[in-house]
Amino acid sequence: MGIFRRSPGNPSPNAAIARFWEWWPEARERLDGDVPEDVAEQITEHVEAMHPDLEWEIGPGPSLTVSGGGVGELRGIAERWYRAATDDAWEYRPARAADPDMLDGKLQLEDHEFDLTYVKMGLRADARRARVDVTAYHPDFLFLPEETQLAFTYRVLDWALGEDDVARWIGDVAAVTGEPMDALPPSMLSAVVQQVAAPFSEPAWLTGEGRTPLGHAARVAVRFPLHRQDHPLCDLYVAVALPYAHANPDRLPVEPSSAALREFEKSIEAMGERAVLAAHESGDGRRMFHLYVDPESGAVAELDQLAAAWPEGRAKVSSQPDPAWEVLEPYQP
């Protein structure tokens, strides 16, 4: 299996994706087992044109994976590459798949070979965050820098769960030089994650109360858990602000405004995978909807139309690229 990372450059993903799939059949015909050095360089160049931090690897199957390494900012580019595939001779993936069989083998990382049978992990499930915190141990960590320890740990996590599930369910990750108490082999990680994930088969809403900047009552609702990997094409943040005409003395919405706001929310939900409503907050006579949308799907134009038809005052729609979903971070538990 070959693993490569690109050098820095200027991304141009859409055109680069099209060029990749136009070129790829020619390269694929030359791949039979080993990857010739010149073909590896050409693959790197084509992947490099999509984004400088993407990774690629060729595995059994045969298969080709173009991966963002769990970085949310890159997930949408890898997904667009995957969906644009025009060739079905191989298996293609936009994220590393789980491969538990690799946990019994060896991994060559830089100048060091790890025997994976010695890996142990301390696992702490946090139901409040819907995350599993991991402390990884290998006896060879004693002789290696922290950067190498963590690189090794994340490779093991990818094999145990798959890259997307690592991003969904794994919280804090640390590498240690002493074996944790009650440590388990990484093959047990999947079972622990399933226990944490089981209550969240369907997203719920967390609600809270606070104060607006003007000191009035505020209500916030946040979809939880909400995973970037479940909405890979939604890398444009959109805020929709709707004034409401009917409020209580705390300036929170009451009927019939409450019903109108619920109908607006249903219109967003009807957009399907083109948009995901992440949170909304009400106060001072206004509800702000926080969404992420696929910028190539026409979702923004549809939201503009919905806002223009809002009957209770002048609505406002604003947007900005946010492939890493950074705007949402203050709303996460």
Short mmCIF file of C-alpha atoms in Angstrom, two decimals:
data_model
loop_
_atom_site.label_atom_id
_atom_site.label_comp_id
_atom_site.label_asym_id
_atom_site.label_seq_id
_atom_site.Cartn_x
_atom_site.Cartn_y
_atom_site.Cartn_z
CA MET A 1 0.00 0.00 0.00
CA GLY A 2 1.40 3.37 -1.00
CA ILE A 3 0.68 6.45 1.12
CA PHE A 4 1.50 9.94 -0.11
CA ARG A 5 0.97 13.53 1.07
CA ARG A 6 1.11 16.50 -1.23
CA SER A 7 3.27 19.56 -0.91
CA PRO A 8 1.68 23.02 -0.47
CA GLY A 9 0.08 24.65 -3.48
CA ASN A 10 -2.93 26.62 -4.64
CA PRO A 11 -6.12 24.54 -4.78
CA SER A 12 -8.50 24.58 -7.74
CA PRO A 13 -10.68 21.61 -6.86
CA ASN A 14 -13.47 21.49 -9.43
CA ALA A 15 -11.30 21.82 -12.54
CA ALA A 16 -8.64 19.59 -10.96
CA ILE A 17 -11.22 16.87 -10.23
CA ALA A 18 -12.35 16.86 -13.85
CA ARG A 19 -8.75 16.66 -15.07
CA PHE A 20 -8.03 13.78 -12.70
CA TRP A 21 -10.86 11.60 -14.02
CA GLU A 22 -10.00 12.44 -17.61
CA TRP A 23 -6.41 11.32 -17.02
CA TRP A 24 -6.95 8.44 -14.59
CA PRO A 25 -7.84 5.53 -16.98
CA GLU A 26 -4.47 5.94 -18.67
CA ALA A 27 -2.66 5.66 -15.34
CA ARG A 28 -4.83 2.79 -14.08
CA GLU A 29 -3.79 0.61 -17.02
CA ARG A 30 -0.19 0.80 -15.81
CA LEU A 31 -0.98 -0.29 -12.25
CA ASP A 32 -0.60 -3.99 -11.62
CA GLY A 33 0.60 -4.58 -8.07
CA ASP A 34 3.39 -2.07 -7.55
CA VAL A 35 3.02 1.63 -8.31
CA PRO A 36 5.71 2.84 -10.74
CA GLU A 37 7.50 5.90 -9.45
CA ASP A 38 6.51 8.09 -12.40
CA VAL A 39 2.84 7.13 -12.01
CA ALA A 40 3.00 7.90 -8.28
CA GLU A 41 4.40 11.33 -9.10
CA GLN A 42 1.64 11.97 -11.62
CA ILE A 43 -1.08 10.90 -9.18
CA THR A 44 0.45 13.23 -6.60
CA GLU A 45 0.43 16.11 -9.09
CA HIS A 46 -3.23 15.56 -9.95
CA VAL A 47 -4.28 15.22 -6.32
CA GLU A 48 -2.13 18.23 -5.48
CA ALA A 49 -4.21 20.34 -7.83
CA MET A 50 -7.32 19.62 -5.73
CA HIS A 51 -5.83 20.71 -2.40
CA PRO A 52 -2.28 20.62 -1.03
CA ASP A 53 -3.19 18.69 2.11
CA LEU A 54 -5.09 15.78 0.59
CA GLU A 55 -3.59 12.29 0.85
CA TRP A 56 -3.96 9.33 -1.47
CA GLU A 57 -3.29 5.64 -1.23
CA ILE A 58 -3.71 2.56 -3.35
CA GLY A 59 -4.82 -0.62 -1.65
CA PRO A 60 -6.09 -4.10 -2.39
CA GLY A 61 -9.27 -4.57 -4.35
CA PRO A 62 -7.80 -2.77 -6.20
CA SER A 63 -8.87 0.52 -4.65
CA LEU A 64 -7.89 4.17 -4.67
CA THR A 65 -8.59 6.44 -1.70
CA VAL A 66 -8.30 10.21 -1.74
CA SER A 67 -8.52 11.35 1.85
CA GLY A 68 -8.54 14.53 3.88
CA GLY A 69 -7.03 12.67 6.84
CA GLY A 70 -10.05 13.44 9.00
CA VAL A 71 -9.76 17.21 8.44
CA GLY A 72 -13.26 18.62 8.02
CA GLU A 73 -12.08 21.36 5.67
CA LEU A 74 -11.01 18.73 3.13
CA ARG A 75 -13.91 16.30 3.40
CA GLY A 76 -16.04 18.05 0.78
CA ILE A 77 -13.26 18.08 -1.81
CA ALA A 78 -12.64 14.35 -1.38
CA GLU A 79 -16.38 13.69 -1.64
CA ARG A 80 -16.69 15.70 -4.86
CA TRP A 81 -13.74 13.78 -6.30
CA TYR A 82 -15.46 10.52 -5.38
CA ARG A 83 -18.87 11.48 -6.80
CA ALA A 84 -17.30 12.65 -10.05
CA ALA A 85 -15.79 9.21 -10.74
CA THR A 86 -16.26 8.14 -14.35
CA ASP A 87 -14.47 4.82 -14.00
CA ASP A 88 -15.83 1.71 -12.29
CA ALA A 89 -12.89 -0.64 -12.87
CA TRP A 90 -11.62 0.00 -9.31
CA GLU A 91 -13.17 0.81 -5.97
CA TYR A 92 -12.91 4.49 -5.03
CA ARG A 93 -13.24 6.01 -1.56
CA PRO A 94 -13.32 9.61 -0.22
CA ALA A 95 -12.08 8.51 3.21
CA ARG A 96 -10.03 5.63 4.58
CA ALA A 97 -12.14 2.55 5.29
CA ALA A 98 -11.82 0.42 8.40
CA ASP A 99 -9.46 -2.54 7.95
CA PRO A 100 -9.33 -4.49 11.23
CA ASP A 101 -7.11 -7.19 9.71
CA MET A 102 -4.26 -4.67 9.63
CA LEU A 103 -4.31 -4.51 13.44
CA ASP A 104 -2.50 -7.86 13.59
CA GLY A 105 0.30 -6.82 11.25
CA LYS A 106 3.18 -4.37 11.14
CA LEU A 107 3.36 -0.73 10.14
CA GLN A 108 6.42 0.97 8.70
CA LEU A 109 6.25 4.64 9.65
CA GLU A 110 9.19 6.79 8.64
CA ASP A 111 12.26 4.79 9.78
CA HIS A 112 10.49 2.67 12.38
CA GLU A 113 8.57 -0.59 12.09
CA PHE A 114 5.78 -1.10 14.63
CA ASP A 115 4.42 -4.47 15.64
CA LEU A 116 0.72 -3.69 16.06
CA THR A 117 0.05 -6.63 18.35
CA TYR A 118 1.64 -4.57 21.16
CA VAL A 119 -0.79 -1.65 20.85
CA LYS A 120 -2.98 -1.00 23.89
CA MET A 121 -5.58 1.70 24.37
CA GLY A 122 -7.24 3.32 27.34
CA LEU A 123 -10.82 4.18 26.34
CA ARG A 124 -13.08 6.63 28.17
CA ALA A 125 -16.64 6.99 26.92
CA ASP A 126 -18.18 10.43 27.38
CA ALA A 127 -21.94 10.16 26.81
CA ARG A 128 -22.44 13.90 27.22
CA ARG A 129 -20.18 14.67 24.26
CA ALA A 130 -20.98 11.42 22.41
CA ARG A 131 -17.24 10.82 22.15
CA VAL A 132 -14.64 8.25 23.15
CA ASP A 133 -11.36 9.69 24.44
CA VAL A 134 -8.35 7.53 23.59
CA THR A 135 -5.00 7.07 25.29
CA ALA A 136 -2.71 4.97 23.10
CA TYR A 137 0.33 3.00 24.20
CA HIS A 138 3.05 1.10 22.38
CA PRO A 139 6.35 0.12 24.05
CA ASP A 140 8.26 1.72 21.16
CA PHE A 141 6.81 5.14 22.01
CA LEU A 142 9.54 5.46 24.62
CA PHE A 143 12.10 5.97 21.84
CA LEU A 144 10.08 8.08 19.39
CA PRO A 145 8.99 11.74 19.18
CA GLU A 146 5.41 12.70 20.00
CA GLU A 147 4.66 13.56 16.36
CA THR A 148 5.46 9.99 15.31
CA GLN A 149 3.50 8.55 18.23
CA LEU A 150 0.36 10.47 17.23
CA ALA A 151 0.75 9.71 13.52
CA PHE A 152 0.94 6.02 14.40
CA THR A 153 -2.05 6.29 16.74
CA TYR A 154 -4.30 7.89 14.13
CA ARG A 155 -3.32 5.27 11.57
CA VAL A 156 -4.36 2.56 14.03
CA LEU A 157 -7.62 4.39 14.75
CA ASP A 158 -8.38 4.59 11.02
CA TRP A 159 -7.85 0.85 10.66
CA ALA A 160 -10.00 0.12 13.70
CA LEU A 161 -12.95 2.37 12.79
CA GLY A 162 -12.50 4.02 9.41
CA GLU A 163 -11.56 7.65 8.95
CA ASP A 164 -15.10 9.05 9.06
CA ASP A 165 -16.06 7.25 12.27
CA VAL A 166 -12.84 8.45 13.90
CA ALA A 167 -13.94 12.00 13.11
CA ARG A 168 -17.50 11.33 14.28
CA TRP A 169 -16.91 9.56 17.57
CA ILE A 170 -13.31 9.93 18.76
CA GLY A 171 -12.61 12.84 21.10
CA ASP A 172 -9.29 13.60 22.74
CA VAL A 173 -6.35 11.48 21.61
CA ALA A 174 -3.08 11.14 23.52
CA ALA A 175 -0.04 8.88 23.16
CA VAL A 176 1.71 7.73 26.34
CA THR A 177 4.86 5.81 27.22
CA GLY A 178 3.27 3.87 30.09
CA GLU A 179 0.48 1.36 29.58
CA PRO A 180 -2.90 2.79 30.75
CA MET A 181 -4.92 0.98 33.40
CA ASP A 182 -7.61 -1.34 32.03
CA ALA A 183 -6.09 -0.98 28.57
CA LEU A 184 -7.71 -2.84 25.66
CA PRO A 185 -6.49 -3.87 22.21
CA PRO A 186 -7.61 -1.53 19.40
CA SER A 187 -9.85 -4.31 18.06
CA MET A 188 -12.22 -3.52 20.98
CA LEU A 189 -12.59 0.13 20.00
CA SER A 190 -15.42 -0.53 17.56
CA ALA A 191 -17.59 -2.13 20.26
CA VAL A 192 -17.04 0.79 22.64
CA VAL A 193 -17.91 3.31 19.93
CA GLN A 194 -21.08 1.40 19.05
CA GLN A 195 -22.22 1.70 22.66
CA VAL A 196 -21.62 5.45 22.66
CA ALA A 197 -23.25 5.94 19.24
CA ALA A 198 -26.33 3.75 19.87
CA PRO A 199 -28.47 6.45 21.57
CA PHE A 200 -27.83 8.83 18.67
CA SER A 201 -29.12 6.83 15.71
CA GLU A 202 -31.29 9.90 15.02
CA PRO A 203 -30.07 13.42 15.80
CA ALA A 204 -31.90 15.22 18.60
CA TRP A 205 -32.06 18.85 19.65
CA LEU A 206 -30.33 20.25 22.70
CA THR A 207 -32.00 23.37 24.05
CA GLY A 208 -30.82 26.07 26.40
CA GLU A 209 -31.63 29.54 27.64
CA GLY A 210 -29.51 32.63 28.03
CA ARG A 211 -29.46 36.36 27.42
CA THR A 212 -29.14 38.46 24.30
CA PRO A 213 -26.55 41.26 24.09
CA LEU A 214 -29.38 43.61 25.08
CA GLY A 215 -30.04 41.60 28.23
CA HIS A 216 -33.31 40.00 27.13
CA ALA A 217 -34.19 36.30 27.25
CA ALA A 218 -32.79 34.04 24.54
CA ARG A 219 -33.44 30.44 23.55
CA VAL A 220 -30.98 28.29 21.64
CA ALA A 221 -31.52 24.88 20.01
CA VAL A 222 -28.60 22.87 18.59
CA ARG A 223 -28.81 19.65 16.58
CA PHE A 224 -26.79 16.96 18.37
CA PRO A 225 -24.82 15.08 17.46
CA LEU A 226 -24.07 16.77 14.16
CA HIS A 227 -21.16 15.37 12.17
CA ARG A 228 -19.40 17.08 9.31
CA GLN A 229 -18.81 13.67 7.68
CA ASP A 230 -22.57 13.07 7.31
CA HIS A 231 -22.94 16.19 5.16
CA PRO A 232 -19.72 16.21 3.14
CA LEU A 233 -20.89 18.61 0.42
CA CYS A 234 -22.29 21.21 2.83
CA ASP A 235 -19.31 23.52 3.17
CA LEU A 236 -21.06 26.90 2.86
CA TYR A 237 -22.36 28.49 6.06
CA VAL A 238 -25.65 30.36 5.72
CA ALA A 239 -27.38 32.50 8.35
CA VAL A 240 -31.06 33.33 7.90
CA ALA A 241 -32.47 36.00 10.21
CA LEU A 242 -36.27 36.21 10.49
CA PRO A 243 -38.03 38.91 12.52
CA TYR A 244 -41.25 37.74 14.15
CA ALA A 245 -44.27 39.91 14.81
CA HIS A 246 -45.80 38.14 17.80
CA ALA A 247 -43.77 37.90 21.01
CA ASN A 248 -44.23 37.62 24.76
CA PRO A 249 -42.93 40.27 27.20
CA ASP A 250 -39.49 38.60 27.05
CA ARG A 251 -39.50 39.17 23.26
CA LEU A 252 -39.61 35.43 22.53
CA PRO A 253 -41.94 34.15 19.78
CA VAL A 254 -45.53 33.11 20.47
CA GLU A 255 -48.38 32.04 18.19
CA PRO A 256 -49.00 32.63 15.36
CA SER A 257 -45.32 33.52 14.81
CA SER A 258 -44.19 30.26 16.42
CA ALA A 259 -46.18 28.27 13.86
CA ALA A 260 -44.77 30.33 10.99
CA LEU A 261 -41.23 29.71 12.22
CA ARG A 262 -41.92 25.96 12.43
CA GLU A 263 -43.15 25.99 8.83
CA PHE A 264 -40.01 27.79 7.72
CA GLU A 265 -37.93 25.13 9.47
CA LYS A 266 -39.89 22.40 7.66
CA SER A 267 -39.07 24.10 4.36
CA ILE A 268 -35.38 23.86 5.23
CA GLU A 269 -35.72 20.18 6.14
CA ALA A 270 -37.44 19.54 2.80
CA MET A 271 -34.23 20.56 1.02
CA GLY A 272 -32.80 17.18 1.96
CA GLU A 273 -29.06 16.63 1.71
CA ARG A 274 -28.58 20.01 0.03
CA ALA A 275 -28.81 21.74 3.42
CA VAL A 276 -28.58 20.90 7.10
CA LEU A 277 -29.99 23.04 9.88
CA ALA A 278 -27.37 23.06 12.62
CA ALA A 279 -28.84 25.46 15.19
CA HIS A 280 -31.28 28.28 15.73
CA GLU A 281 -31.57 30.98 18.36
CA SER A 282 -34.41 33.29 19.26
CA GLY A 283 -34.44 36.59 21.10
CA ASP A 284 -35.06 40.32 20.75
CA GLY A 285 -37.84 39.65 18.23
CA ARG A 286 -35.69 37.67 15.78
CA ARG A 287 -34.86 34.04 15.06
CA MET A 288 -31.50 33.23 13.53
CA PHE A 289 -31.17 29.94 11.64
CA HIS A 290 -27.64 28.55 11.23
CA LEU A 291 -27.27 26.23 8.24
CA TYR A 292 -24.66 24.54 6.12
CA VAL A 293 -25.48 24.01 2.46
CA ASP A 294 -24.03 22.55 -0.70
CA PRO A 295 -23.04 25.71 -2.62
CA GLU A 296 -23.46 23.96 -5.97
CA SER A 297 -26.99 22.70 -5.31
CA GLY A 298 -29.05 25.87 -5.69
CA ALA A 299 -29.86 25.82 -1.97
CA VAL A 300 -28.83 29.44 -1.38
CA ALA A 301 -31.14 30.72 -4.11
CA GLU A 302 -33.99 28.69 -2.62
CA LEU A 303 -33.29 30.12 0.83
CA ASP A 304 -33.30 33.62 -0.66
CA GLN A 305 -36.76 32.93 -2.10
CA LEU A 306 -38.05 31.54 1.20
CA ALA A 307 -36.72 34.56 3.08
CA ALA A 308 -38.18 36.99 0.55
CA ALA A 309 -41.61 35.44 1.12
CA TRP A 310 -41.41 35.74 4.92
CA PRO A 311 -44.52 37.72 5.92
CA GLU A 312 -43.55 39.12 9.33
CA GLY A 313 -40.81 41.56 8.44
CA ARG A 314 -37.67 41.93 6.37
CA ALA A 315 -35.59 38.75 6.44
CA LYS A 316 -31.85 38.66 5.84
CA VAL A 317 -29.71 35.89 4.33
CA SER A 318 -25.91 35.94 4.54
CA SER A 319 -23.32 33.31 3.72
CA GLN A 320 -19.62 32.57 3.87
CA PRO A 321 -17.41 29.59 2.97
CA ASP A 322 -16.78 27.48 6.07
CA PRO A 323 -15.70 23.96 5.01
CA ALA A 324 -14.31 23.26 8.50
CA TRP A 325 -17.62 24.25 10.17
CA GLU A 326 -15.78 26.67 12.45
CA VAL A 327 -18.80 28.94 12.91
CA LEU A 328 -20.60 26.07 14.63
CA GLU A 329 -17.89 25.43 17.24
CA PRO A 330 -19.35 27.76 19.93
CA TYR A 331 -22.61 25.81 19.79
CA GLN A 332 -21.04 22.40 20.43
CA PRO A 333 -21.21 20.83 23.92
#
